[in-house]
Structure formats: structure tokens, C-alpha cells
């Protein structure tokens, strides 16, 4: 078999001196599905950006069909037959699927040279049929489901003549059922002669889908294997350079008194879509209540309302006996609710501020750190920040460097360190390990379990199903803004079954759902 | 008073003036619409109009050819739009601030040039500039009342009407319209589709420059026959508010511009009956801004109403489900 894409001693040094890729020899064979795994900051993204012309290599060369090419922009990459499906979809919501598909390469009427909408629709429908990727050609993208948008992105690349498809963590936004569907479709594409590069954090997916897998670590290519010849443990060892613990130690613990009570919470978003419909539940001490659901089914809004970052349409939220509905984020925090935000880049941290400033963001006004007159006690602050940096294993040169300079995992540790030391009795945790490397994931998981043992009440939202299932004591499933299932014992339910509820195929009776109130 | 207004709005002369005052504001509103669709606010429309008005007068006086004057005026206007593009798109300056800066340069600059050439800071009457012709339309001109309104207007009034069709075609019928919308709505998606957003934005800036050029030249070579300092009189600013009233469409621009035109024409009449002229002159602007506020308010209300209804709908579904 031929190598369709190959890199030779490809290196990338960023202007700030970061060595993102070191002499990478990456080779993909024609017609295979090639998995690319590695921790965050391992250099996968940089490598793919160079292949897609978004970044220029500092050294080395890229060969397509064994011929050296220079990819100065996405445009060159598209011409060379490379297509990319980004994690954030590159679609225009107000245009239809067909209009999005042909954007930039539109069919035109022969005589008038005007845009030919009918042709765009038929092109979309034909491609959709040919590659067995169903999309509604005439629907506006805003009205399409996430999985259909993803299929549209794949079709877009194929329409532009892609022979090589790069998929950047495509399953992050899908339910288990949709993931399986996608895998079937990707295998069909493979049979039709397309080459696929599949980036993922989830080893299970690599084993289900890929023919070969390449492991990267610290900007280097560690190894490429035939998937049939290796097992999960070997790959994960290569990724982190040591054995990874998949099991989480969970001391048995009876839940205590009710801590966070949410009653009849409703919310409608700016696009007039009801995101929460009469959501009610109770979270107890010593309990981790996992919130499961496909992205965009109200989890984000639920968390934002509880933490005071969004206003509810109706309903009430209580932290112990205090009502915190629609109060400010500051008030909510003073009532003992800490919050690990799902987006650490925009909400969780202030990127240009230092690690120290971020760690002290919610407590610099305490007498410990500022005088009565309002002057800051910089020595105390430095000492305190140094202690947290050490305690939470934040890898940095100094607590004074900006948070923006940290890797995803260490940035998240800054957030975790702040929130877990905030003296809160209730922790609202969103996506604690999204885009975080395996080493940090393990660390954060251990910390969450410690918080549980310390008597905190923890609400855990994560799109990583395995994670919620492993950490939670009990689970609620959200679908279209409603709680559709409650499982008092998270260990007694399978991901398949959760998937049925996540997709709205099944729904528990009101009787069963009322149990989550614990009244 | 009511009697007077009723008399005015039924007269053909009033409607003739309405079309005449609508034309320049319509042109700049179209310019504001197309740039806003591409995701860049052309705040320099005012400056574009001022330079177009002055350049048109000077060049037409120098060449004694009104068309060369018009072309030069449009050229000057496009140049302003390109400078805004250079600042905002190439050098990444804030587009609104750059636009305002260009307008301030235009306000002072046009007067400076005018003074250097004529020794007068207020008006260009010493220059023998030309005036754009009016057209009388065969057949139509003989229709009673309508003929008096529609026929005999300055050529730019008809150009404004044609521009509505052209901009509508660009936005809705040609591929470039989709590209403009994609650029305005999700610039990353546009880029990923191989579209160069900077080029698209420059394209819309040039179009808006041409439109503002027509509008500016009309003011000094049709609407009046001189350049006077500050001749654009804030129309370039109002266009950005009118653009919102227009809802981002070419056809909507007619309504938004008419709102201005109707009050502007009425103001001319009201001045004659001795109402405070300063107050009257502010009317068209006040009405456009009021329109802007009302449209935004109504849109928000409608949105909120839609939300409530949607929610009531789902609540009812739930009740039904509970009952069943």
C-alpha cells in the first residue's frame, strides 16, 4: 500500500520558543482509518494544522502521494485533497444546509450567472445519498441536530474533492448511538476509497474504528501500531509514559442531608428556544449527582442559573435554607456554591492574569490578603498561591506567569485549586476534564472524590459519559431541557441504556422522576 | 395645522420633494446595509459623502463636464471607504473609531480645500460647477398627478431606485450574497470555505463607497447646486440607524429611507409657515432614530412574546401529558 500522506522530520517551533512538534515522521496509508492519540499539548493539533495549511512547518517536509508539497493555506490543502472537520463547526446558521455545502464553490445558472439554489439542493442530496450521510438539504443549519451538522461538514469537505479527511474529536458532541452511526458511516467512506485521520481522546473509539494508530507525546511521535496488534494499556502507557489507573477508588458513603434544591426551574434562550422546562432535583451531602445528556439539552443553562450567571424564567434554587434564585454570582458564592465552569478559557480563568491572581480572584478581599484600608498583602498572597501551586501540582515556572501560558490540564488545575479551596459546601462542576491530559484527569478525579468524602455536595456535568458514570453516585439524564430519568445508583445502569434516555427514546414515569426530590 | 398638513400630503409637489429627499438617504442606507451584512459597519459614509460632494463640484467646474465631476466624486468617496478598509481590515484598528476619525477629517478637510480654492469657508458658489440633469420620462410624465411626482426628477433619484434592485440582486440572487452573509455571520466558516473575508468586506466597502458617492454628488450637484460646508448633514450617520430599521435588506431600505424623506419634505413646508426652523430641521433625524428605537423595541418585544408563547405551548404539552 502507498502512503497518501507522509511527513518527514516535521518540526514546528512557535515564535515564543515552544517546541510543538519535534521531527515527526507521520505516515498515513491510502484507504485506511488512522487514529491519532495523545495527551493535550502532545502536538496533535499542531501536526494537523500543518497538514491543513493553517500553520507552516519550521523544518521538514510534507509529502502527498510521495511528492513534497507546500501548504501555505487551507486553500492549498483543499486543492491537495485534504479536508478537515473542525471541532467547532464552520457553518453559517441562517443559511440552509445546501447553501452551506456549496459556500465558496457555488453552482451558477448558465445564462444569468446567478446562484442556482435548486442545483445546490440537488448536489447536496446526491452527495448525501452517495456517501450515505443523511442531511436535510433545505433546512436551515440552525434547525439541524448536532450530528447532522457534523455530517454536513464531512460532505462539505467531500464536495471540495477531499480524499483525505481529518476529523478532530468528532465524537465529543455525539451520543453513544450517534457515535456508532458515525463509525458505520466512516467505515463506508473508507470502503469508497477515502482516507481518514481520526483524532480522539477516547481509546475505546480508536479500537472500534481505526486500522492503525499513532501515539504522540511531548511533540514527538512515539509509535504507530496496527490496532489489531496492541491493547488499550499499551497505548495509554505510551501516551503518558506510565500505567494509567482507569478505576476510581470510591469509598461507600451514605448521602447526607439535602444541600442544593432546584425546583421547577425554567429558562428560554435568546433564540426563543426553551432550554429548561420545570427542572427539579435535590442534591445531598456526600453525594456526586451526575448530569448526563447530549450537549445542548439544558445542562449549560442549568449550571449557569444555579451559579448566578444567568437568570431563570421561573422556578427556585436553594443552597441549604437560603434561596439563591437569580442572585448575583458573588452572592451565590457567598452562600457556599463553588463553580468549575465548562469553559476555563473565558469563564474559569482570566487568561492574561497571573496564576496567583487567578487563584485569589474570589478571596483577595479577605482580611488575610488585604488590609482594612484596602491594600493588598502581596507577601501573604504569594505564599498562599505558592502553597496551592504546590498542593495542586500546577506545572509552571512561577505563580506570576500568565494563565494563558499554561497547558489545558494545568490551566484546569488552577481552576480546581481555587474552587476546591473556596470553603464551599456545594460544588457545581462542569466538564472538569474536557481537553485535559490523562495525567491531569486522574488527578482531578481523585480530588473530586476527596471533596465527596469531605462532605461536599457535588453536581457533576460532563459530556464524557464514561467519566460521569465512573464518578457519580446517582445520575439524572437531561433531554430537551427536561429531566427524563433518575438513577439513584449510577453503578446499576449501562451507557447503552443512558443513551436511550439521552436521545429521548425512553422516559421515566413522573413517579420515578419524583424520587430525585428526596422529600 | 392639521388642515395644512392634509393639504400638503395630497399635493403632488410634496411627494415630488419626498422622492428627492429620500434618494440620498436611500443610497447611503443601501451602502450601510451591504457592509453591515458583511459584518463591518461603514461609519465613514458621512465622510465619503462630503468628499464626493466637494470633489464633484471642483472637478465639474474645472472640466466643465458634469459626468467627469460625478465620476471624480464617486472616486473620492470610494477612496474614503478604501482608507477605512485599510485601517479596519489591514491595520486592525477599531472600525467605528476609524470611521469617526475619517468623518472628522472630512468635515475639516473639505472646508480647508474649499477655502484654499475659493477663499470662502462656507459655500462654493464662486466655482462654476455643473448640475446633474433631471429626466422627464415619456408617457409617465403625462399621467396626471403621478407624472408630476415621478417624472422630472434628478437622474440620481432614478439611480437610487435602480440601486435598490442591484443591491437586492447582489444580496439575494448571486453567490457573492451568500458569501457576504457567511462573512458577516460566521467569519471562520467563510474562511474555512475558502472565502477571503477581507476581500468580501473590501468589496462591500467599495459598493457602499460608490453609493455614498452618488449620494454626495447629488447633494452638491442636484439637490442644491453648490457645495456648502457640512452638506452631508449627518445623513451618513443616520444611514447606520436606518440600516437597522431596514432589517438588513435592500427593500427594507426603501421604507427606512422614506421615513427620513417624508419628514424631511414635510419639514420644508413647515418651515414656510414659520415654525422654528432649527427644530424642524432636526425632525427627519429624530424620526429615523425614533424608528430605530421602535424597531429594536418591537423586535425585542416580539422575541419575548415568541418565547412566552413557546414556553406556554410546552407547558400545555406537559399538562396534557400529565393528564394522560
Short mmCIF file of C-alpha atoms in Angstrom, two decimals, chain A residues 52 74-75 78 86 89-95 99-100 102-109 112-117 156 160 264 266-274 276-278 313-314 482 507 510, chain B residues 37 169 172-196 199 302-312 314-319 321-323:
data_model
loop_
_atom_site.label_atom_id
_atom_site.label_comp_id
_atom_site.label_asym_id
_atom_site.label_seq_id
_atom_site.Cartn_x
_atom_site.Cartn_y
_atom_site.Cartn_z
CA UNK A 52 -4.31 21.59 6.71
CA UNK A 74 -6.27 25.95 3.85
CA UNK A 75 -6.83 26.67 0.21
CA UNK A 78 -8.15 21.68 -0.08
CA UNK A 86 -13.17 21.07 12.95
CA UNK A 89 -18.40 23.56 13.11
CA UNK A 90 -17.68 26.02 10.36
CA UNK A 91 -21.27 26.62 9.33
CA UNK A 92 -23.50 29.66 8.81
CA UNK A 93 -26.65 29.11 10.90
CA UNK A 94 -29.06 31.24 8.88
CA UNK A 95 -28.21 29.58 5.56
CA UNK A 99 -26.16 26.77 0.78
CA UNK A 100 -23.55 25.94 3.39
CA UNK A 102 -21.64 24.90 -1.74
CA UNK A 103 -20.40 28.06 0.02
CA UNK A 104 -17.28 29.29 -1.74
CA UNK A 105 -17.84 26.96 -4.70
CA UNK A 106 -21.38 27.76 -5.73
CA UNK A 107 -23.25 26.35 -8.72
CA UNK A 108 -24.42 29.13 -11.04
CA UNK A 109 -27.15 29.36 -13.65
CA UNK A 112 -27.55 34.74 -15.72
CA UNK A 113 -24.55 33.60 -13.60
CA UNK A 114 -26.84 33.85 -10.58
CA UNK A 115 -26.75 31.46 -7.65
CA UNK A 116 -28.53 28.21 -8.52
CA UNK A 117 -30.31 27.14 -5.35
CA UNK A 156 -18.61 19.89 2.62
CA UNK A 160 -14.44 20.15 -2.32
CA UNK A 264 -39.42 23.93 38.77
CA UNK A 266 -37.48 27.06 33.53
CA UNK A 267 -35.45 29.07 31.06
CA UNK A 268 -35.85 30.28 27.48
CA UNK A 269 -32.79 31.34 25.49
CA UNK A 270 -32.26 34.32 23.19
CA UNK A 271 -33.42 32.34 20.19
CA UNK A 272 -36.73 31.67 21.94
CA UNK A 273 -35.89 28.03 22.48
CA UNK A 274 -36.99 26.67 25.85
CA UNK A 276 -35.14 24.24 30.73
CA UNK A 277 -38.65 23.05 31.46
CA UNK A 278 -39.66 22.66 35.09
CA UNK A 313 -37.65 32.49 33.73
CA UNK A 314 -39.30 30.82 36.72
CA UNK A 482 -36.20 18.19 31.00
CA UNK A 507 -38.57 8.50 29.55
CA UNK A 510 -43.30 11.07 36.81
CA UNK B 37 -24.33 42.22 6.10
CA UNK B 169 -29.77 41.09 -6.64
CA UNK B 172 -30.13 37.51 -2.75
CA UNK B 173 -29.53 36.24 -6.25
CA UNK B 174 -25.79 35.97 -6.66
CA UNK B 175 -23.32 33.67 -4.95
CA UNK B 176 -21.49 36.71 -3.62
CA UNK B 177 -24.56 37.49 -1.50
CA UNK B 178 -24.23 34.17 0.32
CA UNK B 179 -20.56 34.87 0.77
CA UNK B 180 -21.31 38.29 2.20
CA UNK B 181 -23.79 36.81 4.65
CA UNK B 182 -21.44 34.00 5.60
CA UNK B 183 -18.69 36.53 6.28
CA UNK B 184 -20.98 38.65 8.43
CA UNK B 185 -22.47 35.76 10.34
CA UNK B 186 -19.59 33.34 10.86
CA UNK B 187 -16.29 34.60 9.59
CA UNK B 188 -14.50 31.35 10.43
CA UNK B 189 -16.97 29.34 8.39
CA UNK B 190 -16.44 31.68 5.48
CA UNK B 191 -12.69 31.34 5.76
CA UNK B 192 -12.91 27.56 6.01
CA UNK B 193 -14.97 27.56 2.82
CA UNK B 194 -12.10 29.22 1.00
CA UNK B 195 -13.67 32.66 1.08
CA UNK B 196 -11.39 35.58 1.81
CA UNK B 199 -11.79 40.71 0.23
CA UNK B 302 -41.81 40.14 19.63
CA UNK B 303 -38.90 37.94 20.60
CA UNK B 304 -40.01 37.93 24.24
CA UNK B 305 -43.60 37.25 23.19
CA UNK B 306 -42.46 34.37 20.99
CA UNK B 307 -40.53 32.98 23.95
CA UNK B 308 -43.53 33.23 26.26
CA UNK B 309 -45.80 31.56 23.72
CA UNK B 310 -43.32 28.80 23.03
CA UNK B 311 -42.98 28.21 26.71
CA UNK B 312 -46.73 28.27 27.33
CA UNK B 314 -44.56 23.37 26.09
CA UNK B 315 -46.17 23.85 29.49
CA UNK B 316 -49.51 22.88 27.98
CA UNK B 317 -47.98 19.84 26.39
CA UNK B 318 -46.69 18.84 29.76
CA UNK B 319 -50.09 19.30 31.38
CA UNK B 321 -49.02 14.54 29.14
CA UNK B 322 -49.63 14.66 32.90
CA UNK B 323 -53.35 14.34 32.40
#
